[in-house]
PDB file of C-alpha atoms in Angstrom:
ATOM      1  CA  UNK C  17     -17.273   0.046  13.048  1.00  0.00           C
ATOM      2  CA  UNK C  18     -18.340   2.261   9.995  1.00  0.00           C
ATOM      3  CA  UNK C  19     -21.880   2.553   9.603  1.00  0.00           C
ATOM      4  CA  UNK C  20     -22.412   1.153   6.357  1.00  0.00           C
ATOM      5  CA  UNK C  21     -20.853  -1.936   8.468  1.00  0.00           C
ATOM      6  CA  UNK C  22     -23.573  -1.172  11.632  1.00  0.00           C
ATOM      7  CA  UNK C  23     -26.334  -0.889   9.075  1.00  0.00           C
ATOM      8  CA  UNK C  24     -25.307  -3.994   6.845  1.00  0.00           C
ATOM      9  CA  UNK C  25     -24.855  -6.014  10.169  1.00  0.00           C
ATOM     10  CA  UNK C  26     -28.792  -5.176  11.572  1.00  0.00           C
ATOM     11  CA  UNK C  27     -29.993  -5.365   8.589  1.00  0.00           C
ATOM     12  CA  UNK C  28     -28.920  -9.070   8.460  1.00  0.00           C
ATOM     13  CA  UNK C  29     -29.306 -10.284  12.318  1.00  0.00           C
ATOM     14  CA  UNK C  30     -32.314  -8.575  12.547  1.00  0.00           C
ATOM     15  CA  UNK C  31     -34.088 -10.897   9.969  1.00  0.00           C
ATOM     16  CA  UNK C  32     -32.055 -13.732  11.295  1.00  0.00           C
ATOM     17  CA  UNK C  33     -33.525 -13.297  14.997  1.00  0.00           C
ATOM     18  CA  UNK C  34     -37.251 -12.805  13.539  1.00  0.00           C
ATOM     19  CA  UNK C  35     -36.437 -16.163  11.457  1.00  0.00           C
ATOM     20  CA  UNK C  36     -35.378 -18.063  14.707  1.00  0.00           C
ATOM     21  CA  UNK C  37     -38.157 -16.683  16.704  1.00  0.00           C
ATOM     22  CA  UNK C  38     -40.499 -18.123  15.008  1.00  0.00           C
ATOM     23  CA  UNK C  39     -38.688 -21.114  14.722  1.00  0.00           C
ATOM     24  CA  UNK C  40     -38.982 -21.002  18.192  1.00  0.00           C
ATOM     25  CA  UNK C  41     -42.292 -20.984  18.447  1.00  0.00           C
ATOM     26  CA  UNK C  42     -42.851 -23.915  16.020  1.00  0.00           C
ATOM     27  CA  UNK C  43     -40.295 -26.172  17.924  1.00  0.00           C
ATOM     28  CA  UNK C  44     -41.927 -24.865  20.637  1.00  0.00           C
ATOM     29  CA  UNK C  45     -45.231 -26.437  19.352  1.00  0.00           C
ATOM     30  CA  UNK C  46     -43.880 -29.480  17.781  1.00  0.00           C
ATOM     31  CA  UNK C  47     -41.191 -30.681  20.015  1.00  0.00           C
ATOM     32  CA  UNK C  48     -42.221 -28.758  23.497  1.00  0.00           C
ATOM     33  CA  UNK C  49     -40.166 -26.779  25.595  1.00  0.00           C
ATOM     34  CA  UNK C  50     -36.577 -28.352  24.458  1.00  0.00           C
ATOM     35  CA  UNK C  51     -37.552 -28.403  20.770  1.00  0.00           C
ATOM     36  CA  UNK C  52     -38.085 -24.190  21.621  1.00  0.00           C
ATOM     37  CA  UNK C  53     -34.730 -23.983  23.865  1.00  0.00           C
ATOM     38  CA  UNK C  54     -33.027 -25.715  20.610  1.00  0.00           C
ATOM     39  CA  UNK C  55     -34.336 -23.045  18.076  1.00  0.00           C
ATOM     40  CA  UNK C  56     -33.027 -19.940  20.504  1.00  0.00           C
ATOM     41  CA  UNK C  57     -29.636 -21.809  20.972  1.00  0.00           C
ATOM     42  CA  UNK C  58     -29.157 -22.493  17.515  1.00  0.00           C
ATOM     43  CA  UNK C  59     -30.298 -18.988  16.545  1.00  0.00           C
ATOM     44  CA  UNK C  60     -27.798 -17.462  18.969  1.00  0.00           C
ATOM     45  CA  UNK C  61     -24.862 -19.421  17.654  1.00  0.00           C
ATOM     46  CA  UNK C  62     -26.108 -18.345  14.005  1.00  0.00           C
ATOM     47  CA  UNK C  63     -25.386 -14.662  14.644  1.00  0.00           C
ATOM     48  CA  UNK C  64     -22.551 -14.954  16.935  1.00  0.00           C
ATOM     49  CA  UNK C  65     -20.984 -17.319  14.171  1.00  0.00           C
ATOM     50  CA  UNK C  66     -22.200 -14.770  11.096  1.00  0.00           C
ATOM     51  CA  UNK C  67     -21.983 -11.287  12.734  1.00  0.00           C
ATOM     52  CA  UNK C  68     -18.278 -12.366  13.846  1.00  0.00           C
ATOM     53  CA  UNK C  69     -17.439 -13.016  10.380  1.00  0.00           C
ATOM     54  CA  UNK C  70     -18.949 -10.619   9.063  1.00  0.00           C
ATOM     55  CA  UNK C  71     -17.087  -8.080  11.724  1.00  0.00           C
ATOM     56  CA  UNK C  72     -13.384 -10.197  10.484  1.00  0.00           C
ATOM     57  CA  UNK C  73     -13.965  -9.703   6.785  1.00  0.00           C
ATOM     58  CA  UNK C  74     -14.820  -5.944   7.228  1.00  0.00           C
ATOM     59  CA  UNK C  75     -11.673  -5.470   9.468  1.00  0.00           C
ATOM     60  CA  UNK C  76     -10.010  -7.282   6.162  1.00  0.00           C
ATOM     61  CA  UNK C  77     -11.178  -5.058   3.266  1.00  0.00           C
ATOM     62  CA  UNK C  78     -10.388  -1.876   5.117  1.00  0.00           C
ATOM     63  CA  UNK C  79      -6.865  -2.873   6.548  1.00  0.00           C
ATOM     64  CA  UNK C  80      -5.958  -5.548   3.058  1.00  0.00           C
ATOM     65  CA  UNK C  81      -8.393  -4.584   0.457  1.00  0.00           C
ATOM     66  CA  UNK C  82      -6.581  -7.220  -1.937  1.00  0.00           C
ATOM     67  CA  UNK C  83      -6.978  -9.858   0.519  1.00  0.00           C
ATOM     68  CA  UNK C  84     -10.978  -9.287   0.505  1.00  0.00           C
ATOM     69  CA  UNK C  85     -12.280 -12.284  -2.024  1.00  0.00           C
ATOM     70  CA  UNK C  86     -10.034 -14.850  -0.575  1.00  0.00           C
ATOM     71  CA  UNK C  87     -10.932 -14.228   2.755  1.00  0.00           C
ATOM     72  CA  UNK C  88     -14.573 -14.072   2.296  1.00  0.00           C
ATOM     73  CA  UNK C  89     -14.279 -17.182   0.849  1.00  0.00           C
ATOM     74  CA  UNK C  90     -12.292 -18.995   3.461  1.00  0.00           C
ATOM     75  CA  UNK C  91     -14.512 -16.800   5.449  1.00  0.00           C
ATOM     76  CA  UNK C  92     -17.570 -18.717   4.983  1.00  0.00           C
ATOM     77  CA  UNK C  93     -16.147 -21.930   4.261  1.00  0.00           C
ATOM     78  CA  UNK C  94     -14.527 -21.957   8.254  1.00  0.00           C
ATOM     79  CA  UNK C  95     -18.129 -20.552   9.273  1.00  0.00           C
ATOM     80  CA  UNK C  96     -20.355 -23.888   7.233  1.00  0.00           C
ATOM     81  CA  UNK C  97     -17.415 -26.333   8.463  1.00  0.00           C
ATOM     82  CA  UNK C  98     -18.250 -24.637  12.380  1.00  0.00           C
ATOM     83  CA  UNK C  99     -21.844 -25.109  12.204  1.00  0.00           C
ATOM     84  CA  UNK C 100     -21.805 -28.203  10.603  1.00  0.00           C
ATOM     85  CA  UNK C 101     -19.274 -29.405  13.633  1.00  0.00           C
ATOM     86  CA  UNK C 102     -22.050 -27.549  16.049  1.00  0.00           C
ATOM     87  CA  UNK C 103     -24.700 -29.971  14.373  1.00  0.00           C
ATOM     88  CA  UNK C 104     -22.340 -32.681  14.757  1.00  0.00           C
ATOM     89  CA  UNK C 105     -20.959 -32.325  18.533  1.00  0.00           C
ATOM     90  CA  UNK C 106     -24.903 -31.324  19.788  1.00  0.00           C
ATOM     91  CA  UNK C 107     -26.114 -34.240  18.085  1.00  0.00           C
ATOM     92  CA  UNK C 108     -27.201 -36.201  20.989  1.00  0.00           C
ATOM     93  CA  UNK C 109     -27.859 -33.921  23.468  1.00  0.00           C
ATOM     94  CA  UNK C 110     -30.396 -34.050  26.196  1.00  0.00           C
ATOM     95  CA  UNK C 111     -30.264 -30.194  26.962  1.00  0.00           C
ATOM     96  CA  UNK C 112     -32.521 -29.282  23.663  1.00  0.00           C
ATOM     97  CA  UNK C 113     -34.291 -31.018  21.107  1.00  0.00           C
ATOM     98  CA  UNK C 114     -31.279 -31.736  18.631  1.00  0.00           C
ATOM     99  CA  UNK C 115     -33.509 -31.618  15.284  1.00  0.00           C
ATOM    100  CA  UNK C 116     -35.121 -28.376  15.901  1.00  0.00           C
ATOM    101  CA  UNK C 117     -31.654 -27.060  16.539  1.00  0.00           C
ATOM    102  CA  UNK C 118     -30.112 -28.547  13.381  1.00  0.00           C
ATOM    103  CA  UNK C 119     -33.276 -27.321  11.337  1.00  0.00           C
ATOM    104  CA  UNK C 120     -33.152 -23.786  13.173  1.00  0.00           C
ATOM    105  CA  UNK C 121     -28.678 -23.412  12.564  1.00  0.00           C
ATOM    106  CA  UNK C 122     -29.419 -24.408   8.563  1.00  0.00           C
ATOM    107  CA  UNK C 123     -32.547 -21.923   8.483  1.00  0.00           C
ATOM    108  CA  UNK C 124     -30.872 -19.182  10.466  1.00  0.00           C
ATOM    109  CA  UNK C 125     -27.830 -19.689   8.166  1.00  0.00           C
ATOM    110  CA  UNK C 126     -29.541 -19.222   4.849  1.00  0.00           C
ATOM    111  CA  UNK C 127     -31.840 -16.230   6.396  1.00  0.00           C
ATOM    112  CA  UNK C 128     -28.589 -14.256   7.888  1.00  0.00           C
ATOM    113  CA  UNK C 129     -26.985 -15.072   3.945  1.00  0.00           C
ATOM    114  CA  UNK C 130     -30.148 -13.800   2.000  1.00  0.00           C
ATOM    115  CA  UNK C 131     -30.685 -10.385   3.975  1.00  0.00           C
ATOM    116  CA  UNK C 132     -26.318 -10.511   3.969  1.00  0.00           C
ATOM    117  CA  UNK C 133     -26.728 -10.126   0.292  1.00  0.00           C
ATOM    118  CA  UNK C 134     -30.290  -8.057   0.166  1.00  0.00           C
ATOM    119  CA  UNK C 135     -28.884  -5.364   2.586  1.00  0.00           C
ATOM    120  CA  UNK C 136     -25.233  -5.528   0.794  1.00  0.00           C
ATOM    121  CA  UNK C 137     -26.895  -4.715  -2.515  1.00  0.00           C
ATOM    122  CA  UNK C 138     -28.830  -2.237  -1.755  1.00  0.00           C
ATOM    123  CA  UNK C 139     -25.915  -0.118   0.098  1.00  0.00           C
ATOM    124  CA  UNK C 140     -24.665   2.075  -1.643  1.00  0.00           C
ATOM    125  CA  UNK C 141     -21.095   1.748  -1.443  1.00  0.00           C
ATOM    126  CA  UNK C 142     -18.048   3.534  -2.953  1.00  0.00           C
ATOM    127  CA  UNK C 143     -15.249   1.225  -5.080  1.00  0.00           C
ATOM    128  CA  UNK C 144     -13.562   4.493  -5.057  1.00  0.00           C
ATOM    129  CA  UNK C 145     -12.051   6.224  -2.056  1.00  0.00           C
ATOM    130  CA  UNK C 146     -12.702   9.933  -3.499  1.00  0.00           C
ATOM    131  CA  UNK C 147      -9.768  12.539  -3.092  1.00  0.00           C
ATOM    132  CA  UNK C 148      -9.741  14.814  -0.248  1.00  0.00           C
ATOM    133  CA  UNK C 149     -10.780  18.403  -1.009  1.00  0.00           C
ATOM    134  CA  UNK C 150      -8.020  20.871  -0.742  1.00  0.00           C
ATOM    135  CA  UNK C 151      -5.638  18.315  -2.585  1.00  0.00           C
ATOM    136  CA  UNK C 152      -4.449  19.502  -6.075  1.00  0.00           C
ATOM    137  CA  UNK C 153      -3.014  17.339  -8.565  1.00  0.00           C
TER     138      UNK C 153
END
């Protein structure tokens, strides 16, 4: 993996696993010890879900660059339709407190997407693919 790709990919789970500690902590407070084992469990699936799409689409651009927009947007769509069938098969669990885990997915979800787009912005990446030097026209 490039490392534009390493540093856009920290720079969003790392904000994502500081967001579902301390949901952790406050399921941890309001709903016990399950409420807390909910928050890690949904923060867990959260980057596995995002980081592995985020590892696809890069795979995408570099190998079909005109592919790029229509796979990011089926992309994400698979990844909400995933997490809301996560919500949806772990809604009556007895192994975690299912509510913290629902509110810890949606929060870990938006957190991974707003430090996705903060840390894509401010890269600095080329459109271009310069020419080698050495090659004449």
């Amino acid at each position: 993996m490039p490392s534009n790709d390493v540093r856009i990919l920290l720079q969003a789970a790392v904000p994502t696993a500081v967001a579902g500690a301390l949901a952790a902590v406050v399921s941890g407070v309001v709903a016990g010890g399950k409420g807390a084992v909910g928050a890690v469990v949904a923060t867990l699936v959260v980057i596995l879900f995002m980081g592995l799409g985020l590892y696809i689409l890069q795979r995408t651009a570099k190998s079909l660059p005109h592919l790029f927009q229509a796979m990011g947007l089926m992309l994400y769509a698979t990844q909400i339709l995933l997490l809301f069938v996560f919500l949806a098969a772990f809604k009556n669990t007895t192994l975690f407190h299912p509510r913290a885990f629902a509110f810890t997915l949606v929060a870990g979800t938006l957190a991974w997407i707003a430090a996705q787009t903060r840390a894509h912005m401010k890269s600095k990446i080329l459109y271009v693919e310069p020419e080698k030097s050495g090659h004449s026209s």
